[in-house]
PDB file of C-alpha atoms in Angstrom:
ATOM      1  CA  MET A 145      93.673 -97.060  50.820  1.00  0.00           C
ATOM      2  CA  VAL A 146      89.914 -96.323  51.036  1.00  0.00           C
ATOM      3  CA  GLU A 147      88.514 -93.771  53.449  1.00  0.00           C
ATOM      4  CA  ALA A 148      85.056 -92.199  53.505  1.00  0.00           C
ATOM      5  CA  ARG A 149      83.998 -89.584  56.037  1.00  0.00           C
ATOM      6  CA  GLU A 150      80.413 -88.454  56.551  1.00  0.00           C
ATOM      7  CA  LEU A 151      79.548 -89.713  53.061  1.00  0.00           C
ATOM      8  CA  THR A 152      75.990 -88.855  52.062  1.00  0.00           C
ATOM      9  CA  TYR A 153      74.434 -89.531  48.669  1.00  0.00           C
ATOM     10  CA  GLN A 154      70.879 -88.751  47.627  1.00  0.00           C
ATOM     11  CA  TYR A 155      69.387 -89.582  44.242  1.00  0.00           C
ATOM     12  CA  ALA A 156      67.360 -86.875  42.546  1.00  0.00           C
ATOM     13  CA  GLY A 157      63.702 -87.089  43.466  1.00  0.00           C
ATOM     14  CA  ARG A 158      64.299 -89.213  46.562  1.00  0.00           C
ATOM     15  CA  VAL A 159      63.045 -87.993  49.929  1.00  0.00           C
ATOM     16  CA  GLU A 160      65.712 -89.783  51.955  1.00  0.00           C
ATOM     17  CA  PRO A 161      69.428 -90.201  51.140  1.00  0.00           C
ATOM     18  CA  THR A 162      70.556 -93.644  49.980  1.00  0.00           C
ATOM     19  CA  LEU A 163      73.759 -93.213  51.987  1.00  0.00           C
ATOM     20  CA  GLY A 164      73.559 -91.178  55.168  1.00  0.00           C
ATOM     21  CA  GLY A 165      76.664 -89.946  56.982  1.00  0.00           C
ATOM     22  CA  LEU A 166      78.706 -93.071  56.297  1.00  0.00           C
ATOM     23  CA  THR A 167      82.256 -93.293  57.665  1.00  0.00           C
ATOM     24  CA  LEU A 168      84.524 -96.151  56.620  1.00  0.00           C
ATOM     25  CA  ARG A 169      88.223 -97.002  56.404  1.00  0.00           C
ATOM     26  CA  ILE A 170      89.619-100.010  54.515  1.00  0.00           C
ATOM     27  CA  ALA A 171      93.316-100.849  54.756  1.00  0.00           C
ATOM     28  CA  ARG A 172      95.705-101.998  52.044  1.00  0.00           C
ATOM     29  CA  GLY A 173      95.688-105.764  51.587  1.00  0.00           C
ATOM     30  CA  GLU A 174      92.296-106.218  53.263  1.00  0.00           C
ATOM     31  CA  ILE A 175      89.245-108.089  52.001  1.00  0.00           C
ATOM     32  CA  PHE A 176      86.240-106.101  53.183  1.00  0.00           C
ATOM     33  CA  GLY A 177      82.699-107.406  52.795  1.00  0.00           C
ATOM     34  CA  LEU A 178      79.629-105.188  52.501  1.00  0.00           C
ATOM     35  CA  LEU A 179      76.527-106.973  53.756  1.00  0.00           C
ATOM     36  CA  GLY A 180      72.978-105.735  53.640  1.00  0.00           C
ATOM     37  CA  PRO A 181      69.529-106.315  52.175  1.00  0.00           C
ATOM     38  CA  SER A 182      68.578-105.129  48.708  1.00  0.00           C
ATOM     39  CA  GLY A 183      68.229-101.370  48.668  1.00  0.00           C
ATOM     40  CA  SER A 184      70.533-100.812  51.630  1.00  0.00           C
ATOM     41  CA  GLY A 185      73.021 -98.760  49.583  1.00  0.00           C
ATOM     42  CA  LYS A 186      75.740-101.330  48.825  1.00  0.00           C
ATOM     43  CA  SER A 187      75.799-100.797  45.056  1.00  0.00           C
ATOM     44  CA  THR A 188      75.544 -97.034  45.511  1.00  0.00           C
ATOM     45  CA  LEU A 189      78.599 -97.117  47.763  1.00  0.00           C
ATOM     46  CA  LEU A 190      80.557 -99.111  45.163  1.00  0.00           C
ATOM     47  CA  ASN A 191      79.546 -96.612  42.472  1.00  0.00           C
ATOM     48  CA  VAL A 192      80.774 -93.740  44.647  1.00  0.00           C
ATOM     49  CA  LEU A 193      84.085 -95.514  45.293  1.00  0.00           C
ATOM     50  CA  THR A 194      84.600 -96.032  41.552  1.00  0.00           C
ATOM     51  CA  GLY A 195      83.881 -92.379  40.764  1.00  0.00           C
ATOM     52  CA  ARG A 196      80.687 -93.119  38.821  1.00  0.00           C
ATOM     53  CA  LEU A 197      78.513 -91.158  41.268  1.00  0.00           C
ATOM     54  CA  LYS A 198      80.074 -87.782  41.986  1.00  0.00           C
ATOM     55  CA  ARG A 199      77.409 -85.592  43.609  1.00  0.00           C
ATOM     56  CA  TYR A 200      77.963 -86.724  47.164  1.00  0.00           C
ATOM     57  CA  THR A 201      78.762 -84.760  50.286  1.00  0.00           C
ATOM     58  CA  GLY A 202      81.538 -85.640  52.689  1.00  0.00           C
ATOM     59  CA  THR A 203      84.940 -86.910  51.576  1.00  0.00           C
ATOM     60  CA  VAL A 204      85.845 -90.142  49.786  1.00  0.00           C
ATOM     61  CA  ASN A 205      89.565 -90.831  49.378  1.00  0.00           C
ATOM     62  CA  VAL A 206      90.426 -93.829  47.202  1.00  0.00           C
ATOM     63  CA  LEU A 207      94.090 -94.634  46.442  1.00  0.00           C
ATOM     64  CA  GLY A 208      94.969 -91.018  47.193  1.00  0.00           C
ATOM     65  CA  TRP A 209      92.305 -89.526  44.900  1.00  0.00           C
ATOM     66  CA  GLU A 210      89.102 -87.821  45.896  1.00  0.00           C
ATOM     67  CA  ALA A 211      86.674 -90.156  44.134  1.00  0.00           C
ATOM     68  CA  ALA A 212      84.608 -87.402  42.501  1.00  0.00           C
ATOM     69  CA  ALA A 213      87.721 -85.868  40.904  1.00  0.00           C
ATOM     70  CA  ALA A 214      89.584 -89.049  39.950  1.00  0.00           C
ATOM     71  CA  GLY A 215      91.457 -88.950  36.651  1.00  0.00           C
ATOM     72  CA  PRO A 216      92.617 -91.570  34.117  1.00  0.00           C
ATOM     73  CA  GLY A 217      95.434 -92.770  36.365  1.00  0.00           C
ATOM     74  CA  PHE A 218      92.847 -93.756  38.960  1.00  0.00           C
ATOM     75  CA  TYR A 219      91.046 -96.105  36.580  1.00  0.00           C
ATOM     76  CA  GLU A 220      94.332 -97.811  35.717  1.00  0.00           C
ATOM     77  CA  ARG A 221      94.597 -98.834  39.363  1.00  0.00           C
ATOM     78  CA  ILE A 222      91.130-100.192  40.084  1.00  0.00           C
ATOM     79  CA  GLY A 223      89.247-103.237  38.832  1.00  0.00           C
ATOM     80  CA  VAL A 224      85.461-103.528  38.954  1.00  0.00           C
ATOM     81  CA  GLY A 225      83.241-106.592  38.565  1.00  0.00           C
ATOM     82  CA  PHE A 226      79.461-106.199  38.401  1.00  0.00           C
ATOM     83  CA  GLU A 227      76.770-108.743  39.316  1.00  0.00           C
ATOM     84  CA  SER A 228      75.473-108.703  35.725  1.00  0.00           C
ATOM     85  CA  PRO A 229      78.643-108.149  33.684  1.00  0.00           C
ATOM     86  CA  GLY A 230      78.280-107.032  30.079  1.00  0.00           C
ATOM     87  CA  PHE A 231      80.382-108.519  27.281  1.00  0.00           C
ATOM     88  CA  TYR A 232      80.589-108.526  23.509  1.00  0.00           C
ATOM     89  CA  GLU A 233      78.203-111.442  23.109  1.00  0.00           C
ATOM     90  CA  ARG A 234      79.536-112.658  19.736  1.00  0.00           C
ATOM     91  CA  PHE A 235      83.144-112.593  20.960  1.00  0.00           C
ATOM     92  CA  THR A 236      84.631-115.605  22.683  1.00  0.00           C
ATOM     93  CA  ALA A 237      85.539-115.429  26.353  1.00  0.00           C
ATOM     94  CA  LEU A 238      89.220-115.123  25.427  1.00  0.00           C
ATOM     95  CA  ASP A 239      88.622-112.482  22.749  1.00  0.00           C
ATOM     96  CA  ASN A 240      86.586-110.416  25.210  1.00  0.00           C
ATOM     97  CA  LEU A 241      89.534-110.348  27.603  1.00  0.00           C
ATOM     98  CA  ARG A 242      91.992-109.589  24.795  1.00  0.00           C
ATOM     99  CA  HIS A 243      89.821-106.654  23.744  1.00  0.00           C
ATOM    100  CA  PHE A 244      89.551-105.203  27.249  1.00  0.00           C
ATOM    101  CA  ARG A 245      93.267-105.748  27.789  1.00  0.00           C
ATOM    102  CA  ARG A 246      93.984-103.141  25.103  1.00  0.00           C
ATOM    103  CA  LEU A 247      92.348-100.473  27.268  1.00  0.00           C
ATOM    104  CA  TYR A 248      95.266-100.534  29.721  1.00  0.00           C
ATOM    105  CA  SER A 249      98.300 -98.399  28.973  1.00  0.00           C
ATOM    106  CA  SER A 250     100.504-100.442  31.299  1.00  0.00           C
ATOM    107  CA  SER A 251     101.214-104.139  30.968  1.00  0.00           C
ATOM    108  CA  ALA A 252      98.145-106.230  31.745  1.00  0.00           C
ATOM    109  CA  THR A 253      97.823-109.769  33.060  1.00  0.00           C
ATOM    110  CA  ASP A 254      97.795-112.568  30.481  1.00  0.00           C
ATOM    111  CA  PRO A 255      94.096-113.320  29.739  1.00  0.00           C
ATOM    112  CA  GLU A 256      94.763-117.034  29.322  1.00  0.00           C
ATOM    113  CA  ARG A 257      96.353-117.180  32.766  1.00  0.00           C
ATOM    114  CA  LEU A 258      93.283-115.543  34.291  1.00  0.00           C
ATOM    115  CA  LEU A 259      90.975-117.990  32.536  1.00  0.00           C
ATOM    116  CA  ARG A 260      92.994-120.878  33.958  1.00  0.00           C
ATOM    117  CA  GLU A 261      92.919-119.389  37.448  1.00  0.00           C
ATOM    118  CA  LEU A 262      89.139-119.053  37.400  1.00  0.00           C
ATOM    119  CA  GLY A 263      88.550-122.473  35.831  1.00  0.00           C
ATOM    120  CA  LEU A 264      87.500-121.151  32.413  1.00  0.00           C
ATOM    121  CA  ALA A 265      90.350-122.437  30.255  1.00  0.00           C
ATOM    122  CA  GLU A 266      88.138-125.062  28.603  1.00  0.00           C
ATOM    123  CA  SER A 267      85.515-122.397  27.876  1.00  0.00           C
ATOM    124  CA  ALA A 268      87.927-119.880  26.349  1.00  0.00           C
ATOM    125  CA  GLN A 269      86.572-120.386  22.816  1.00  0.00           C
ATOM    126  CA  LEU A 270      82.905-120.254  23.777  1.00  0.00           C
ATOM    127  CA  LYS A 271      81.065-117.103  22.787  1.00  0.00           C
ATOM    128  CA  ALA A 272      79.923-114.935  25.671  1.00  0.00           C
ATOM    129  CA  GLU A 273      76.298-115.596  24.743  1.00  0.00           C
ATOM    130  CA  GLN A 274      76.911-119.313  25.368  1.00  0.00           C
ATOM    131  CA  LEU A 275      78.198-118.883  28.908  1.00  0.00           C
ATOM    132  CA  SER A 276      76.140-119.737  31.987  1.00  0.00           C
ATOM    133  CA  LYS A 277      75.548-117.129  34.686  1.00  0.00           C
ATOM    134  CA  GLY A 278      78.295-118.591  36.860  1.00  0.00           C
ATOM    135  CA  MET A 279      80.750-118.613  33.946  1.00  0.00           C
ATOM    136  CA  ARG A 280      79.905-114.996  33.123  1.00  0.00           C
ATOM    137  CA  MET A 281      80.512-114.035  36.741  1.00  0.00           C
ATOM    138  CA  ARG A 282      83.946-115.655  36.670  1.00  0.00           C
ATOM    139  CA  LEU A 283      84.736-114.013  33.330  1.00  0.00           C
ATOM    140  CA  GLY A 284      83.748-110.695  34.908  1.00  0.00           C
ATOM    141  CA  VAL A 285      86.259-111.290  37.696  1.00  0.00           C
ATOM    142  CA  CYS A 286      88.903-112.102  35.062  1.00  0.00           C
ATOM    143  CA  ARG A 287      88.187-108.790  33.354  1.00  0.00           C
ATOM    144  CA  ALA A 288      88.384-106.907  36.659  1.00  0.00           C
ATOM    145  CA  LEU A 289      91.803-108.459  37.318  1.00  0.00           C
ATOM    146  CA  LEU A 290      93.263-107.712  33.872  1.00  0.00           C
ATOM    147  CA  GLY A 291      95.084-104.557  34.963  1.00  0.00           C
ATOM    148  CA  ASP A 292      96.451-106.128  38.161  1.00  0.00           C
ATOM    149  CA  PRO A 293      94.639-103.418  40.150  1.00  0.00           C
ATOM    150  CA  GLN A 294      95.589-102.085  43.545  1.00  0.00           C
ATOM    151  CA  LEU A 295      91.887-102.014  44.445  1.00  0.00           C
ATOM    152  CA  LEU A 296      89.350-104.621  43.323  1.00  0.00           C
ATOM    153  CA  LEU A 297      85.620-103.958  43.766  1.00  0.00           C
ATOM    154  CA  LEU A 298      83.217-106.858  43.199  1.00  0.00           C
ATOM    155  CA  ASP A 299      79.417-106.824  43.336  1.00  0.00           C
ATOM    156  CA  GLU A 300      78.031-110.243  44.405  1.00  0.00           C
ATOM    157  CA  PRO A 301      81.003-112.210  42.963  1.00  0.00           C
ATOM    158  CA  THR A 302      79.692-115.614  44.143  1.00  0.00           C
ATOM    159  CA  SER A 303      76.282-115.207  42.481  1.00  0.00           C
ATOM    160  CA  GLY A 304      75.545-118.240  40.304  1.00  0.00           C
ATOM    161  CA  LEU A 305      78.695-120.136  41.308  1.00  0.00           C
ATOM    162  CA  ASP A 306      78.692-123.809  42.237  1.00  0.00           C
ATOM    163  CA  PRO A 307      80.707-124.850  45.329  1.00  0.00           C
ATOM    164  CA  LYS A 308      83.783-125.828  43.283  1.00  0.00           C
ATOM    165  CA  SER A 309      83.849-122.514  41.419  1.00  0.00           C
ATOM    166  CA  GLU A 310      83.242-120.627  44.652  1.00  0.00           C
ATOM    167  CA  GLU A 311      86.247-122.328  46.240  1.00  0.00           C
ATOM    168  CA  ARG A 312      88.397-121.492  43.207  1.00  0.00           C
ATOM    169  CA  LEU A 313      87.337-117.852  43.417  1.00  0.00           C
ATOM    170  CA  ARG A 314      88.187-117.806  47.115  1.00  0.00           C
ATOM    171  CA  GLN A 315      91.697-119.086  46.380  1.00  0.00           C
ATOM    172  CA  VAL A 316      92.206-116.472  43.661  1.00  0.00           C
ATOM    173  CA  LEU A 317      91.093-113.599  45.898  1.00  0.00           C
ATOM    174  CA  GLU A 318      93.149-114.813  48.849  1.00  0.00           C
ATOM    175  CA  GLY A 319      96.181-115.009  46.571  1.00  0.00           C
ATOM    176  CA  ARG A 320      95.660-111.420  45.425  1.00  0.00           C
ATOM    177  CA  ARG A 321      95.240-110.266  49.014  1.00  0.00           C
ATOM    178  CA  ALA A 322      98.529-111.946  49.950  1.00  0.00           C
ATOM    179  CA  ALA A 323     100.159-109.925  47.158  1.00  0.00           C
ATOM    180  CA  GLY A 324      98.836-106.674  48.662  1.00  0.00           C
ATOM    181  CA  MET A 325      95.644-106.114  46.681  1.00  0.00           C
ATOM    182  CA  THR A 326      92.732-104.506  48.523  1.00  0.00           C
ATOM    183  CA  ILE A 327      89.357-106.100  47.803  1.00  0.00           C
ATOM    184  CA  VAL A 328      85.890-104.731  48.539  1.00  0.00           C
ATOM    185  CA  LEU A 329      82.933-106.975  47.783  1.00  0.00           C
ATOM    186  CA  THR A 330      79.208-107.023  48.338  1.00  0.00           C
ATOM    187  CA  THR A 331      77.552-110.330  49.079  1.00  0.00           C
ATOM    188  CA  HIS A 332      74.432-112.069  50.335  1.00  0.00           C
ATOM    189  CA  ASN A 333      76.510-115.237  50.721  1.00  0.00           C
ATOM    190  CA  MET A 334      77.183-115.487  54.439  1.00  0.00           C
ATOM    191  CA  LYS A 335      79.427-118.534  54.082  1.00  0.00           C
ATOM    192  CA  ALA A 336      81.639-116.644  51.633  1.00  0.00           C
ATOM    193  CA  ALA A 337      81.723-113.628  53.946  1.00  0.00           C
ATOM    194  CA  VAL A 338      82.981-115.746  56.839  1.00  0.00           C
ATOM    195  CA  GLN A 339      85.569-117.583  54.744  1.00  0.00           C
ATOM    196  CA  LEU A 340      86.850-114.636  52.710  1.00  0.00           C
ATOM    197  CA  CYS A 341      86.534-111.375  54.580  1.00  0.00           C
ATOM    198  CA  ASP A 342      88.963-109.908  57.084  1.00  0.00           C
ATOM    199  CA  ARG A 343      86.212-107.529  58.174  1.00  0.00           C
ATOM    200  CA  ILE A 344      82.570-107.049  57.311  1.00  0.00           C
ATOM    201  CA  GLY A 345      80.272-104.056  57.474  1.00  0.00           C
ATOM    202  CA  PHE A 346      76.499-104.287  57.933  1.00  0.00           C
ATOM    203  CA  LEU A 347      74.846-101.601  55.828  1.00  0.00           C
ATOM    204  CA  VAL A 348      71.180-100.977  56.659  1.00  0.00           C
ATOM    205  CA  ASP A 349      69.127 -98.157  55.134  1.00  0.00           C
ATOM    206  CA  GLY A 350      72.262 -96.348  54.027  1.00  0.00           C
ATOM    207  CA  ARG A 351      73.964 -96.408  57.406  1.00  0.00           C
ATOM    208  CA  MET A 352      76.841 -98.583  58.583  1.00  0.00           C
ATOM    209  CA  GLN A 353      75.449-100.342  61.630  1.00  0.00           C
ATOM    210  CA  LEU A 354      78.477-102.440  62.496  1.00  0.00           C
ATOM    211  CA  ILE A 355      82.066-103.133  61.343  1.00  0.00           C
ATOM    212  CA  ASP A 356      84.213-105.962  62.698  1.00  0.00           C
ATOM    213  CA  THR A 357      85.679-109.348  61.834  1.00  0.00           C
ATOM    214  CA  PRO A 358      83.101-112.056  61.036  1.00  0.00           C
ATOM    215  CA  GLN A 359      84.208-114.062  64.067  1.00  0.00           C
ATOM    216  CA  ALA A 360      83.936-111.103  66.442  1.00  0.00           C
ATOM    217  CA  VAL A 361      80.509-110.213  65.082  1.00  0.00           C
ATOM    218  CA  MET A 362      79.174-113.717  65.633  1.00  0.00           C
ATOM    219  CA  GLN A 363      80.670-113.974  69.107  1.00  0.00           C
ATOM    220  CA  ARG A 364      79.424-110.568  70.208  1.00  0.00           C
ATOM    221  CA  TYR A 365      75.985-110.413  68.646  1.00  0.00           C
ATOM    222  CA  GLY A 366      75.060-114.009  67.887  1.00  0.00           C
ATOM    223  CA  GLU A 367      73.018-116.229  70.139  1.00  0.00           C
ATOM    224  CA  ARG A 368      74.168-119.783  70.840  1.00  0.00           C
ATOM    225  CA  ILE A 369      71.310-122.218  70.636  1.00  0.00           C
ATOM    226  CA  LEU A 370      70.719-125.678  72.107  1.00  0.00           C
ATOM    227  CA  ARG A 371      68.863-127.949  69.689  1.00  0.00           C
ATOM    228  CA  VAL A 372      66.820-130.607  71.484  1.00  0.00           C
ATOM    229  CA  GLU A 373      65.323-133.595  69.678  1.00  0.00           C
ATOM    230  CA  HIS A 374      62.684-135.421  71.670  1.00  0.00           C
ATOM    231  CA  ALA A 375      59.914-137.955  71.229  1.00  0.00           C
ATOM    232  CA  GLU A 376      56.663-136.070  70.875  1.00  0.00           C
ATOM    233  CA  SER A 377      54.558-138.941  72.232  1.00  0.00           C
ATOM    234  CA  GLU A 378      54.643-142.650  72.916  1.00  0.00           C
ATOM    235  CA  ASP A 379      54.653-143.413  69.176  1.00  0.00           C
ATOM    236  CA  GLY A 380      58.221-142.041  69.055  1.00  0.00           C
ATOM    237  CA  ALA A 381      57.646-139.250  66.518  1.00  0.00           C
ATOM    238  CA  CYS A 382      60.586-136.838  66.714  1.00  0.00           C
ATOM    239  CA  GLN A 383      60.108-133.163  67.436  1.00  0.00           C
ATOM    240  CA  VAL A 384      62.794-130.464  67.501  1.00  0.00           C
ATOM    241  CA  GLU A 385      62.868-127.466  69.820  1.00  0.00           C
ATOM    242  CA  ARG A 386      65.547-124.810  70.204  1.00  0.00           C
ATOM    243  CA  PHE A 387      66.514-122.930  73.352  1.00  0.00           C
ATOM    244  CA  ALA A 388      68.884-120.014  73.948  1.00  0.00           C
ATOM    245  CA  LEU A 389      71.832-121.270  76.003  1.00  0.00           C
ATOM    246  CA  ASP A 390      71.869-118.092  78.065  1.00  0.00           C
ATOM    247  CA  GLY A 391      69.582-118.721  81.021  1.00  0.00           C
ATOM    248  CA  ILE A 392      68.626-122.204  79.887  1.00  0.00           C
ATOM    249  CA  GLY A 393      68.769-123.521  83.454  1.00  0.00           C
ATOM    250  CA  ALA A 394      65.780-121.375  84.326  1.00  0.00           C
ATOM    251  CA  ASN A 395      63.776-122.283  81.213  1.00  0.00           C
ATOM    252  CA  ALA A 396      60.655-124.114  82.406  1.00  0.00           C
ATOM    253  CA  ARG A 397      60.006-125.859  79.094  1.00  0.00           C
ATOM    254  CA  PHE A 398      63.569-127.184  78.924  1.00  0.00           C
ATOM    255  CA  GLN A 399      63.340-128.451  82.509  1.00  0.00           C
ATOM    256  CA  GLN A 400      60.074-130.161  81.629  1.00  0.00           C
ATOM    257  CA  LEU A 401      61.746-131.984  78.742  1.00  0.00           C
ATOM    258  CA  LEU A 402      64.664-133.045  80.938  1.00  0.00           C
ATOM    259  CA  GLN A 403      62.292-134.588  83.436  1.00  0.00           C
ATOM    260  CA  SER A 404      60.128-136.258  80.788  1.00  0.00           C
ATOM    261  CA  GLY A 405      62.783-138.771  79.767  1.00  0.00           C
ATOM    262  CA  ARG A 406      61.818-138.276  76.109  1.00  0.00           C
ATOM    263  CA  ILE A 407      64.989-136.451  74.960  1.00  0.00           C
ATOM    264  CA  MET A 408      66.667-138.309  72.087  1.00  0.00           C
ATOM    265  CA  ALA A 409      69.575-135.951  71.314  1.00  0.00           C
ATOM    266  CA  MET A 410      70.931-132.494  72.145  1.00  0.00           C
ATOM    267  CA  HIS A 411      73.617-130.358  70.525  1.00  0.00           C
ATOM    268  CA  THR A 412      74.587-126.710  70.299  1.00  0.00           C
ATOM    269  CA  GLU A 413      74.244-124.552  67.204  1.00  0.00           C
ATOM    270  CA  GLU A 414      76.790-121.765  66.853  1.00  0.00           C
ATOM    271  CA  ALA A 415      75.760-118.235  66.010  1.00  0.00           C
ATOM    272  CA  THR A 416      75.558-117.399  62.303  1.00  0.00           C
ATOM    273  CA  LEU A 417      75.858-114.177  60.334  1.00  0.00           C
ATOM    274  CA  GLU A 418      72.278-114.646  59.118  1.00  0.00           C
ATOM    275  CA  GLN A 419      71.157-114.682  62.734  1.00  0.00           C
ATOM    276  CA  VAL A 420      73.211-111.603  63.582  1.00  0.00           C
ATOM    277  CA  PHE A 421      71.918-109.673  60.607  1.00  0.00           C
ATOM    278  CA  GLY A 422      68.380-110.675  61.438  1.00  0.00           C
ATOM    279  CA  SER A 423      68.757-109.154  64.886  1.00  0.00           C
ATOM    280  CA  ILE A 424      70.392-105.969  63.565  1.00  0.00           C
ATOM    281  CA  ALA A 425      68.270-105.298  60.492  1.00  0.00           C
ATOM    282  CA  GLY A 426      65.063-106.992  61.577  1.00  0.00           C
ATOM    283  CA  ARG A 427      65.181-109.320  58.597  1.00  0.00           C
ATOM    284  CA  VAL A 428      67.222-112.340  57.537  1.00  0.00           C
ATOM    285  CA  ILE A 429      69.293-112.393  54.344  1.00  0.00           C
ATOM    286  CA  GLN A 430      67.907-115.144  52.151  1.00  0.00           C
TER     287      GLN A 430
END
């Protein structure tokens, strides 16, 4: 479905390549999440996969096409949603989708159905300029789904979404995956990555540092923590300290707290993707 081998891309005037020797394979019917800090190369990779950036080295096979040489048939089979989607601002949400629907030679999905799926039915007659950021993001996903693509590429699709809208988006994407659609998304939303993605890739400084399922990543690279709440002094003020579970029996400070009789509560904190990324990239995704 998507396969890149030794993909390198360097912008003109840059000393270092934005993507350096990247190898990646994404299967049909998979939701794959690209994680990484700003400037790590996520958007560049999406632009290569869509054929917008052609002067790369290595090979990039997408739906059977070499991305740099993809023709019109290729664009009939992919859908793309950007973090800051552009619309005809004086058109309504529905009219925007009707307009973009005409660009497809094959039958396209009913725009009104897509608006209902993404919770925008009541906003169908609002002009694009009246839509909030979250509504524009959802409308962008609607537009990307118009052609019922084989491959859907989304840049930060949960940006600006409230929890209810985020859950609706998750259901829509899971439904498309069940129907065989392949989905590649970038995100800083670690909760969404865990809930949505079959596999995730950590992209740091243009290089893929790690690819695996979210659960495997957290189990392998995360650190389980014991949170200890204890009375700081006789006045009962609560203080919180955290200890790595590995080797905790030999931790002198923890033993001191156990013997003090001041512990009020203890519980474990499971590893998180933020924690894992912090250890891999040396910074935490905010």
